[in-house]
Amino acid sequence: VAGDNGAHAARLQVIATDGVPNYFGPQRFGRDANNLRSALRWFDTGVKPEDRQQQSFALSAARSALFNRVAARRIERESWNRLLPGDVANLDGSNSIFDVPEVDDTLIRRCAELDIHPTAPLWGRGELRSRGAVAEMEQGVAHALATVASGLETAGLEQERRAMRMRVQSLEWQWDGQDLLLQFRLNRGCFATSVLRELVGKAEELPGDES
């Protein structure tokens, strides 16, 4: 790793304390984003990939790209790591979610402690669970990616939610010259590449990433 070791250590401490955006990593989209390209061809032409596994990869990539776009929008607005009225919150380390019609001191504290996280949609059929300005923003992103959103709905996927922030657990590091050795744990479904990305910068743009 190039650069000042002290600056990297300070950044690692922030990551350990505050978590990082829960982006879907580049492997979700396939080499050269081929899984996403496959989904767009499907949605444009109506012709599915012949292999059922490839269909699954394509749908997952399209859904992930829309999620990343919503997360990037919340990062732009500096609200990816705090709850807003109308949000849907996720209980850390679980699939449990609950509505947040209003934000009170207890929710602010729990969010700051990484006990709960704001969520973004995994797009599909049905009504968004979010409300108010949060729902309007999410619908705006879906409208901008109308081919993706409508393709996911037509394919039969249902609306779900995913945390926009991941907690980086048991983060430890040590230096061996300019080699940085990292050890950490993540909840199921999170991407280690998204943690590294926050440390070393954008090695590559992720589909949907505008941050």
Coordinates of N, CA and C in Angstrom, one line a residue:
V1 N 0.8 -1.2 0.0 CA 0.0 0.0 0.0 C 0.9 1.2 0.0
A2 N 0.6 2.2 -0.9 CA 1.4 3.4 -1.0 C 0.7 4.4 -0.1
G3 N 1.5 5.4 0.3 CA 1.0 6.5 1.1 C 1.4 6.4 2.6
D4 N 0.8 7.3 3.4 CA 1.1 7.4 4.8 C 0.4 6.4 5.6
N5 N 1.2 5.6 6.3 CA 0.6 4.5 7.1 C -0.3 5.0 8.2
G6 N 0.0 6.2 8.8 CA -0.8 6.8 9.8 C -2.2 7.2 9.3
A7 N -2.2 7.7 8.0 CA -3.5 8.1 7.4 C -4.3 6.9 7.2
H8 N -3.7 5.8 6.7 CA -4.5 4.6 6.5 C -5.0 4.0 7.8
A9 N -4.2 4.1 8.9 CA -4.7 3.6 10.1 C -5.8 4.4 10.7
A10 N -5.8 5.7 10.4 CA -6.9 6.5 10.9 C -8.2 6.2 10.1
R11 N -8.0 5.9 8.8 CA -9.2 5.5 8.0 C -9.7 4.2 8.4
L12 N -8.9 3.3 8.8 CA -9.3 2.0 9.3 C -10.1 2.1 10.6
Q13 N -9.7 3.0 11.4 CA -10.4 3.2 12.7 C -11.8 3.7 12.4
V14 N -11.9 4.7 11.4 CA -13.3 5.2 11.0 C -14.1 4.0 10.5
I15 N -13.5 3.2 9.7 CA -14.3 2.0 9.1 C -14.8 1.1 10.3
A16 N -13.9 0.9 11.2 CA -14.3 0.0 12.3 C -15.4 0.6 13.2
T17 N -15.4 1.9 13.3 CA -16.3 2.6 14.2 C -17.7 2.9 13.4
D18 N -17.6 3.3 12.2 CA -18.8 3.8 11.5 C -19.3 2.8 10.4
G19 N -18.6 1.8 10.1 CA -19.1 0.9 9.0 C -18.8 1.5 7.6
V20 N -19.3 0.8 6.6 CA -19.0 1.3 5.2 C -20.3 1.1 4.4
P21 N -20.4 1.8 3.3 CA -21.6 1.5 2.4 C -21.6 0.1 2.0
N22 N -22.8 -0.5 2.0 CA -23.0 -1.9 1.7 C -23.3 -2.2 0.2
Y23 N -22.3 -1.7 -0.6 CA -22.4 -1.9 -2.0 C -22.3 -3.4 -2.4
F24 N -23.0 -3.7 -3.4 CA -22.7 -5.0 -4.1 C -21.4 -4.8 -4.8
G25 N -20.5 -5.8 -4.6 CA -19.2 -5.6 -5.2 C -19.1 -6.0 -6.7
P26 N -18.0 -5.8 -7.3 CA -17.9 -6.0 -8.8 C -18.1 -7.4 -9.2
Q27 N -17.8 -8.4 -8.3 CA -18.0 -9.8 -8.7 C -19.5 -10.1 -8.9
R28 N -20.4 -9.4 -8.3 CA -21.8 -9.6 -8.6 C -22.2 -9.3 -10.0
F29 N -21.5 -8.5 -10.7 CA -21.9 -8.1 -12.1 C -21.2 -8.9 -13.2
G30 N -20.2 -9.7 -12.8 CA -19.5 -10.5 -13.7 C -18.4 -9.8 -14.4
R31 N -17.5 -10.6 -15.1 CA -16.4 -10.0 -15.7 C -16.8 -9.0 -16.8
D32 N -16.3 -7.8 -16.8 CA -16.7 -6.7 -17.7 C -18.2 -6.4 -17.6
A33 N -18.8 -6.7 -16.4 CA -20.2 -6.5 -16.1 C -21.1 -7.3 -17.1
N34 N -20.6 -8.5 -17.5 CA -21.4 -9.3 -18.4 C -22.7 -9.7 -17.9
N35 N -22.8 -10.0 -16.6 CA -24.1 -10.4 -16.1 C -25.1 -9.3 -16.2
L36 N -24.7 -8.0 -16.0 CA -25.6 -6.9 -16.1 C -25.9 -6.7 -17.6
R37 N -24.9 -6.8 -18.5 CA -25.2 -6.7 -19.9 C -26.2 -7.7 -20.4
S38 N -26.1 -8.9 -19.9 CA -27.0 -10.0 -20.2 C -28.5 -9.6 -19.8
A39 N -28.6 -9.0 -18.6 CA -29.9 -8.6 -18.1 C -30.5 -7.5 -19.0
L40 N -29.7 -6.6 -19.4 CA -30.2 -5.5 -20.3 C -30.6 -6.0 -21.6
R41 N -29.9 -6.9 -22.2 CA -30.3 -7.5 -23.5 C -31.6 -8.2 -23.3
W42 N -31.8 -8.9 -22.2 CA -33.0 -9.7 -21.9 C -34.2 -8.7 -21.8
F43 N -34.0 -7.6 -21.1 CA -35.1 -6.6 -20.9 C -35.4 -5.9 -22.1
D44 N -34.4 -5.6 -23.0 CA -34.6 -4.9 -24.2 C -35.3 -5.8 -25.3
T45 N -34.9 -7.0 -25.3 CA -35.4 -7.9 -26.4 C -36.5 -8.9 -26.0
G46 N -36.6 -9.1 -24.7 CA -37.6 -10.1 -24.2 C -37.1 -11.5 -24.3
V47 N -35.8 -11.7 -24.8 CA -35.2 -13.0 -24.9 C -34.4 -13.4 -23.7
K48 N -34.7 -14.4 -23.0 CA -34.0 -14.8 -21.8 C -32.7 -15.5 -22.2
P49 N -31.7 -15.4 -21.3 CA -30.5 -16.4 -21.5 C -31.0 -17.8 -21.4
E50 N -30.5 -18.7 -22.2 CA -31.0 -20.0 -22.2 C -30.7 -20.8 -20.9
D51 N -29.6 -20.5 -20.3 CA -29.2 -21.3 -19.1 C -29.9 -20.6 -17.9
R52 N -30.6 -21.4 -17.1 CA -31.3 -20.9 -15.9 C -30.4 -20.2 -14.9
Q53 N -29.2 -20.7 -14.7 CA -28.3 -20.1 -13.8 C -27.9 -18.7 -14.4
Q54 N -27.7 -18.6 -15.7 CA -27.4 -17.3 -16.2 C -28.5 -16.3 -16.1
Q55 N -29.7 -16.8 -16.2 CA -30.9 -16.0 -15.9 C -30.8 -15.4 -14.5
S56 N -30.5 -16.3 -13.5 CA -30.4 -15.9 -12.1 C -29.3 -14.8 -11.9
F57 N -28.2 -15.1 -12.5 CA -27.1 -14.1 -12.4 C -27.5 -12.8 -13.0
A58 N -28.1 -12.8 -14.2 CA -28.5 -11.6 -14.8 C -29.5 -10.8 -14.0
L59 N -30.5 -11.4 -13.4 CA -31.5 -10.7 -12.6 C -30.8 -10.2 -11.3
S60 N -30.0 -10.9 -10.7 CA -29.3 -10.5 -9.5 C -28.4 -9.3 -9.8
A61 N -27.7 -9.3 -10.9 CA -26.9 -8.1 -11.3 C -27.7 -6.9 -11.5
A62 N -28.8 -7.0 -12.2 CA -29.7 -5.9 -12.5 C -30.2 -5.3 -11.2
R63 N -30.7 -6.2 -10.3 CA -31.2 -5.7 -9.0 C -30.1 -5.0 -8.2
S64 N -28.9 -5.6 -8.3 CA -27.8 -5.0 -7.5 C -27.4 -3.6 -8.0
A65 N -27.5 -3.4 -9.3 CA -27.1 -2.2 -9.9 C -28.1 -1.1 -9.5
L66 N -29.4 -1.4 -9.4 CA -30.4 -0.4 -9.0 C -30.2 -0.1 -7.5
F67 N -29.9 -1.1 -6.7 CA -29.6 -0.9 -5.3 C -28.4 0.0 -5.1
N68 N -27.3 -0.3 -5.8 CA -26.1 0.6 -5.7 C -26.4 2.0 -6.1
R69 N -27.3 2.2 -7.1 CA -27.7 3.6 -7.5 C -28.4 4.3 -6.4
V70 N -29.3 3.6 -5.7 CA -30.0 4.3 -4.6 C -29.0 4.6 -3.5
A71 N -28.1 3.6 -3.1 CA -27.1 3.8 -2.1 C -26.2 5.0 -2.4
A72 N -25.8 5.1 -3.7 CA -25.0 6.2 -4.1 C -25.7 7.6 -4.0
R73 N -27.0 7.6 -4.3 CA -27.8 8.8 -4.1 C -27.9 9.2 -2.6
R74 N -28.0 8.2 -1.7 CA -28.0 8.5 -0.3 C -26.7 9.0 0.2
I75 N -25.6 8.5 -0.4 CA -24.3 9.0 0.0 C -24.1 10.4 -0.5
E76 N -24.6 10.7 -1.7 CA -24.5 12.1 -2.1 C -25.2 13.1 -1.2
R77 N -26.3 12.6 -0.6 CA -27.1 13.4 0.3 C -26.7 13.2 1.8
E78 N -25.6 12.5 2.0 CA -25.0 12.3 3.3 C -26.0 11.7 4.3
S79 N -26.8 10.8 3.8 CA -27.8 10.1 4.7 C -27.8 8.6 4.6
W80 N -26.7 8.0 4.0 CA -26.6 6.6 3.9 C -26.5 5.9 5.3
N81 N -26.0 6.7 6.2 CA -25.7 6.1 7.5 C -26.6 6.7 8.7
R82 N -27.6 7.3 8.3 CA -28.6 7.8 9.3 C -30.0 7.6 8.8
L83 N -30.9 7.5 9.7 CA -32.3 7.2 9.4 C -33.0 8.5 9.1
L84 N -34.0 8.5 8.1 CA -34.8 9.6 7.7 C -36.3 9.2 8.0
P85 N -37.2 10.1 8.2 CA -38.6 9.8 8.3 C -39.0 9.1 7.0
G86 N -39.7 8.0 7.1 CA -40.2 7.2 5.9 C -39.2 6.1 5.6
D87 N -38.1 6.0 6.2 CA -37.1 4.9 6.0 C -37.7 3.6 6.4
V88 N -37.0 2.5 6.0 CA -37.2 1.2 6.5 C -35.9 0.8 7.1
A89 N -35.9 0.4 8.4 CA -34.6 0.1 9.1 C -34.4 -1.5 9.1
N90 N -33.2 -1.8 9.1 CA -32.8 -3.2 9.2 C -32.0 -3.4 10.6
L91 N -32.4 -4.5 11.3 CA -31.7 -4.9 12.5 C -30.4 -5.6 12.1
D92 N -29.3 -5.1 12.6 CA -28.0 -5.6 12.1 C -27.8 -7.1 12.3
G93 N -27.3 -7.8 11.3 CA -27.1 -9.2 11.3 C -28.3 -10.1 11.2
S94 N -29.4 -9.5 10.8 CA -30.6 -10.2 10.6 C -31.4 -9.8 9.4
N95 N -32.4 -10.5 9.0 CA -33.3 -10.1 8.0 C -34.5 -9.3 8.4
S96 N -34.5 -8.9 9.7 CA -35.6 -8.2 10.3 C -35.6 -6.7 9.9
I97 N -36.7 -6.2 9.4 CA -36.9 -4.8 9.1 C -38.1 -4.2 9.7
F98 N -38.1 -2.9 9.9 CA -39.3 -2.2 10.4 C -39.4 -0.8 9.9
D99 N -40.6 -0.3 9.9 CA -40.8 1.0 9.3 C -40.4 2.1 10.3
V100 N -40.0 3.2 9.8 CA -39.5 4.4 10.6 C -40.3 5.6 10.1
P101 N -41.6 5.7 10.6 CA -42.4 6.9 10.2 C -41.8 8.2 10.8
E102 N -41.2 8.1 11.9 CA -40.5 9.3 12.5 C -39.2 8.8 13.2
V103 N -38.2 9.7 13.3 CA -36.9 9.4 13.9 C -36.9 10.0 15.2
D104 N -36.7 9.2 16.3 CA -36.6 9.7 17.6 C -35.2 9.5 18.2
D105 N -35.0 9.9 19.4 CA -33.6 9.9 20.0 C -33.1 8.4 20.1
T106 N -34.0 7.5 20.4 CA -33.7 6.1 20.6 C -33.2 5.5 19.2
L107 N -33.9 5.8 18.1 CA -33.5 5.4 16.8 C -32.2 6.0 16.4
I108 N -32.0 7.3 16.7 CA -30.7 7.9 16.4 C -29.6 7.2 17.1
R109 N -29.8 6.9 18.4 CA -28.7 6.3 19.1 C -28.4 4.9 18.6
R110 N -29.5 4.1 18.3 CA -29.3 2.7 17.8 C -28.6 2.7 16.5
C111 N -28.9 3.7 15.6 CA -28.3 3.8 14.3 C -26.8 4.2 14.5
A112 N -26.5 5.1 15.4 CA -25.1 5.5 15.6 C -24.3 4.3 16.2
E113 N -24.9 3.4 16.9 CA -24.2 2.3 17.5 C -24.2 1.1 16.5
L114 N -24.6 1.3 15.3 CA -24.6 0.3 14.2 C -25.5 -0.9 14.6
D115 N -26.5 -0.7 15.5 CA -27.5 -1.7 15.8 C -28.5 -1.9 14.7
I116 N -28.9 -0.8 14.1 CA -29.8 -0.7 13.0 C -29.2 0.1 11.9
H117 N -29.8 -0.1 10.6 CA -29.2 0.5 9.5 C -30.4 1.0 8.5
P118 N -30.2 2.1 7.8 CA -31.2 2.4 6.7 C -31.1 1.3 5.7
T119 N -32.2 1.2 4.9 CA -32.2 0.2 3.8 C -32.5 0.9 2.5
A120 N -32.2 0.1 1.4 CA -32.6 0.5 0.1 C -33.3 -0.7 -0.6
P121 N -34.1 -0.4 -1.6 CA -34.8 -1.5 -2.2 C -34.0 -2.5 -3.1
L122 N -34.4 -3.7 -2.9 CA -34.1 -4.7 -3.9 C -35.3 -4.8 -4.8
W123 N -35.2 -4.3 -6.0 CA -36.4 -3.9 -6.8 C -37.2 -5.2 -7.2
G124 N -38.5 -5.0 -7.3 CA -39.4 -6.0 -7.8 C -40.8 -5.5 -7.8
R125 N -41.7 -6.4 -8.0 CA -43.2 -6.1 -8.1 C -43.7 -5.6 -6.7
G126 N -44.7 -4.9 -6.7 CA -45.3 -4.5 -5.4 C -45.0 -3.0 -5.0
E127 N -45.6 -2.6 -4.0 CA -45.4 -1.2 -3.5 C -44.1 -1.1 -2.6
L128 N -43.5 0.0 -2.8 CA -42.3 0.3 -1.9 C -42.8 0.4 -0.5
R129 N -42.0 -0.1 0.4 CA -42.3 -0.1 1.8 C -41.9 1.3 2.4
S130 N -41.0 2.0 1.8 CA -40.6 3.3 2.3 C -41.7 4.3 2.0
R131 N -41.6 5.4 2.6 CA -42.7 6.4 2.5 C -42.0 7.8 2.4
G132 N -42.9 8.8 2.0 CA -42.5 10.2 1.9 C -41.3 10.5 1.0
A133 N -40.5 11.4 1.4 CA -39.4 11.8 0.6 C -38.4 10.6 0.2
V134 N -38.3 9.7 1.1 CA -37.4 8.5 0.9 C -38.0 7.7 -0.3
A135 N -39.3 7.4 -0.3 CA -39.9 6.7 -1.4 C -39.8 7.5 -2.7
E136 N -40.0 8.8 -2.6 CA -39.9 9.6 -3.8 C -38.5 9.5 -4.5
M137 N -37.5 9.5 -3.6 CA -36.1 9.4 -4.2 C -35.9 8.1 -4.8
E138 N -36.4 7.0 -4.1 CA -36.2 5.6 -4.6 C -37.0 5.4 -5.9
Q139 N -38.2 6.0 -6.0 CA -38.9 5.9 -7.2 C -38.3 6.7 -8.4
G140 N -37.6 7.8 -8.0 CA -36.9 8.6 -9.0 C -35.8 7.8 -9.6
V141 N -35.0 7.1 -8.8 CA -33.9 6.3 -9.3 C -34.5 5.2 -10.2
A142 N -35.5 4.5 -9.7 CA -36.1 3.5 -10.6 C -36.6 4.0 -11.9
H143 N -37.2 5.2 -11.9 CA -37.6 5.9 -13.1 C -36.5 6.1 -14.1
A144 N -35.3 6.5 -13.5 CA -34.2 6.8 -14.3 C -33.6 5.5 -14.9
L145 N -33.8 4.4 -14.2 CA -33.4 3.0 -14.7 C -34.7 2.2 -15.0
A146 N -35.6 2.8 -15.8 CA -36.9 2.2 -16.0 C -36.8 0.9 -16.7
T147 N -35.9 0.7 -17.6 CA -35.7 -0.6 -18.2 C -35.4 -1.7 -17.2
V148 N -34.5 -1.4 -16.3 CA -34.1 -2.3 -15.3 C -35.2 -2.6 -14.3
A149 N -35.9 -1.5 -13.8 CA -37.0 -1.7 -12.9 C -38.1 -2.5 -13.5
S150 N -38.6 -2.2 -14.7 CA -39.7 -2.9 -15.3 C -39.3 -4.3 -15.6
G151 N -38.0 -4.5 -16.0 CA -37.6 -5.9 -16.3 C -37.6 -6.8 -15.1
L152 N -37.2 -6.2 -14.0 CA -37.2 -7.0 -12.7 C -38.7 -7.3 -12.3
E153 N -39.6 -6.4 -12.5 CA -41.0 -6.6 -12.2 C -41.6 -7.7 -13.1
T154 N -41.3 -7.6 -14.4 CA -41.8 -8.5 -15.4 C -41.3 -9.9 -15.1
A155 N -40.1 -10.0 -14.6 CA -39.5 -11.3 -14.3 C -40.1 -12.0 -13.1
G156 N -40.9 -11.2 -12.3 CA -41.6 -11.8 -11.2 C -40.9 -11.6 -9.8
L157 N -39.9 -10.8 -9.7 CA -39.3 -10.6 -8.4 C -40.2 -9.7 -7.6
E158 N -40.1 -9.8 -6.3 CA -40.9 -9.0 -5.4 C -40.0 -8.0 -4.7
Q159 N -40.6 -6.9 -4.3 CA -39.9 -5.9 -3.5 C -39.3 -6.5 -2.2
E160 N -38.1 -6.2 -2.0 CA -37.4 -6.6 -0.7 C -36.5 -5.4 -0.3
R161 N -35.9 -5.5 0.8 CA -35.0 -4.4 1.3 C -33.6 -5.0 1.7
R162 N -32.6 -4.2 1.6 CA -31.2 -4.6 2.0 C -30.6 -3.4 2.8
A163 N -29.9 -3.7 3.8 CA -29.2 -2.6 4.5 C -28.2 -1.8 3.6
M164 N -28.2 -0.5 3.8 CA -27.2 0.3 3.0 C -25.9 0.5 3.7
R165 N -25.8 0.0 4.9 CA -24.5 0.1 5.6 C -24.1 -1.3 6.1
M166 N -22.9 -1.6 6.1 CA -22.4 -2.8 6.7 C -21.5 -2.5 7.9
R167 N -21.6 -3.3 8.9 CA -20.7 -3.2 10.1 C -19.5 -4.1 9.8
V168 N -18.3 -3.6 10.0 CA -17.1 -4.3 9.8 C -16.6 -4.8 11.2
Q169 N -16.8 -6.1 11.4 CA -16.6 -6.7 12.8 C -15.2 -7.2 13.0
S170 N -14.7 -7.0 14.2 CA -13.4 -7.6 14.6 C -12.3 -7.2 13.6
L171 N -12.3 -5.9 13.2 CA -11.3 -5.4 12.3 C -9.9 -5.3 13.0
E172 N -8.9 -5.9 12.5 CA -7.6 -5.8 13.0 C -6.6 -5.6 11.8
W173 N -5.5 -4.9 12.0 CA -4.6 -4.7 10.9 C -3.2 -4.6 11.5
Q174 N -2.2 -5.0 10.6 CA -0.8 -4.8 11.0 C 0.0 -4.6 9.7
W175 N 1.1 -4.0 9.8 CA 2.0 -3.6 8.7 C 3.1 -4.6 8.6
D176 N 3.5 -5.0 7.4 CA 4.7 -5.7 7.1 C 5.4 -5.0 6.0
G177 N 6.2 -4.0 6.4 CA 6.8 -3.1 5.4 C 5.6 -2.2 4.9
Q178 N 5.4 -2.3 3.6 CA 4.3 -1.5 2.9 C 3.1 -2.5 2.6
D179 N 3.2 -3.7 3.1 CA 2.1 -4.6 3.0 C 1.2 -4.4 4.2
L180 N -0.1 -4.2 4.0 CA -1.1 -4.1 5.0 C -1.9 -5.4 5.1
L181 N -1.8 -6.0 6.3 CA -2.5 -7.2 6.5 C -3.8 -7.0 7.3
L182 N -4.9 -7.3 6.7 CA -6.2 -7.0 7.3 C -6.9 -8.3 7.7
Q183 N -7.7 -8.3 8.8 CA -8.6 -9.4 9.2 C -9.9 -8.7 9.7
F184 N -11.0 -9.3 9.2 CA -12.3 -8.7 9.7 C -13.4 -9.8 9.4
R185 N -14.5 -9.6 9.9 CA -15.7 -10.4 9.7 C -16.8 -9.5 9.2
L186 N -17.7 -10.1 8.3 CA -18.8 -9.4 7.8 C -20.1 -10.2 7.9
N187 N -21.2 -9.6 8.0 CA -22.4 -10.4 8.0 C -22.6 -11.1 6.6
R188 N -23.4 -12.1 6.6 CA -23.7 -12.8 5.4 C -24.2 -11.9 4.3
G189 N -23.7 -12.1 3.1 CA -24.2 -11.4 2.0 C -23.5 -10.1 1.7
C190 N -22.5 -9.7 2.6 CA -21.7 -8.5 2.4 C -20.4 -8.8 1.6
F191 N -19.9 -7.8 1.0 CA -18.7 -8.0 0.1 C -17.5 -7.4 0.7
A192 N -16.4 -8.2 0.9 CA -15.1 -7.7 1.4 C -14.5 -6.7 0.5
T193 N -14.8 -6.8 -0.8 CA -14.3 -5.8 -1.8 C -14.8 -4.4 -1.5
S194 N -16.0 -4.3 -1.0 CA -16.6 -3.0 -0.7 C -15.9 -2.4 0.5
V195 N -15.4 -3.2 1.4 CA -14.6 -2.7 2.6 C -13.3 -2.1 2.0
L196 N -12.6 -2.9 1.2 CA -11.3 -2.5 0.7 C -11.4 -1.3 -0.2
R197 N -12.5 -1.1 -0.9 CA -12.8 0.0 -1.7 C -12.8 1.3 -0.9
E198 N -13.3 1.2 0.3 CA -13.3 2.4 1.1 C -12.0 2.8 1.7
L199 N -11.1 1.9 1.7 CA -9.7 2.1 2.2 C -8.8 2.6 1.1
V200 N -8.8 2.0 -0.1 CA -7.8 2.3 -1.1 C -8.4 3.1 -2.3
G201 N -9.7 3.5 -2.2 CA -10.3 4.3 -3.2 C -10.9 3.4 -4.3
K202 N -11.5 4.0 -5.3 CA -12.2 3.3 -6.3 C -11.3 2.6 -7.3
A203 N -11.0 1.4 -7.1 CA -10.3 0.7 -8.1 C -11.0 0.5 -9.4
E204 N -12.3 0.5 -9.3 CA -13.2 0.5 -10.5 C -14.6 1.0 -10.1
E205 N -15.2 1.5 -11.0 CA -16.6 2.0 -10.8 C -17.5 0.8 -10.7
L206 N -18.5 0.9 -9.8 CA -19.5 -0.2 -9.7 C -20.7 0.3 -10.5
P207 N -21.4 -0.6 -11.2 CA -22.7 -0.2 -11.8 C -23.6 0.4 -10.8
G208 N -24.1 1.6 -11.2 CA -25.0 2.3 -10.3 C -24.3 3.3 -9.3
D209 N -23.0 3.3 -9.3 CA -22.3 4.1 -8.3 C -22.1 5.5 -8.9
E210 N -22.6 6.5 -8.2 CA -22.4 7.9 -8.6 C -21.7 8.7 -7.6
S211 N -21.3 8.0 -6.5 CA -20.7 8.7 -5.4 C -19.2 9.2 -5.7

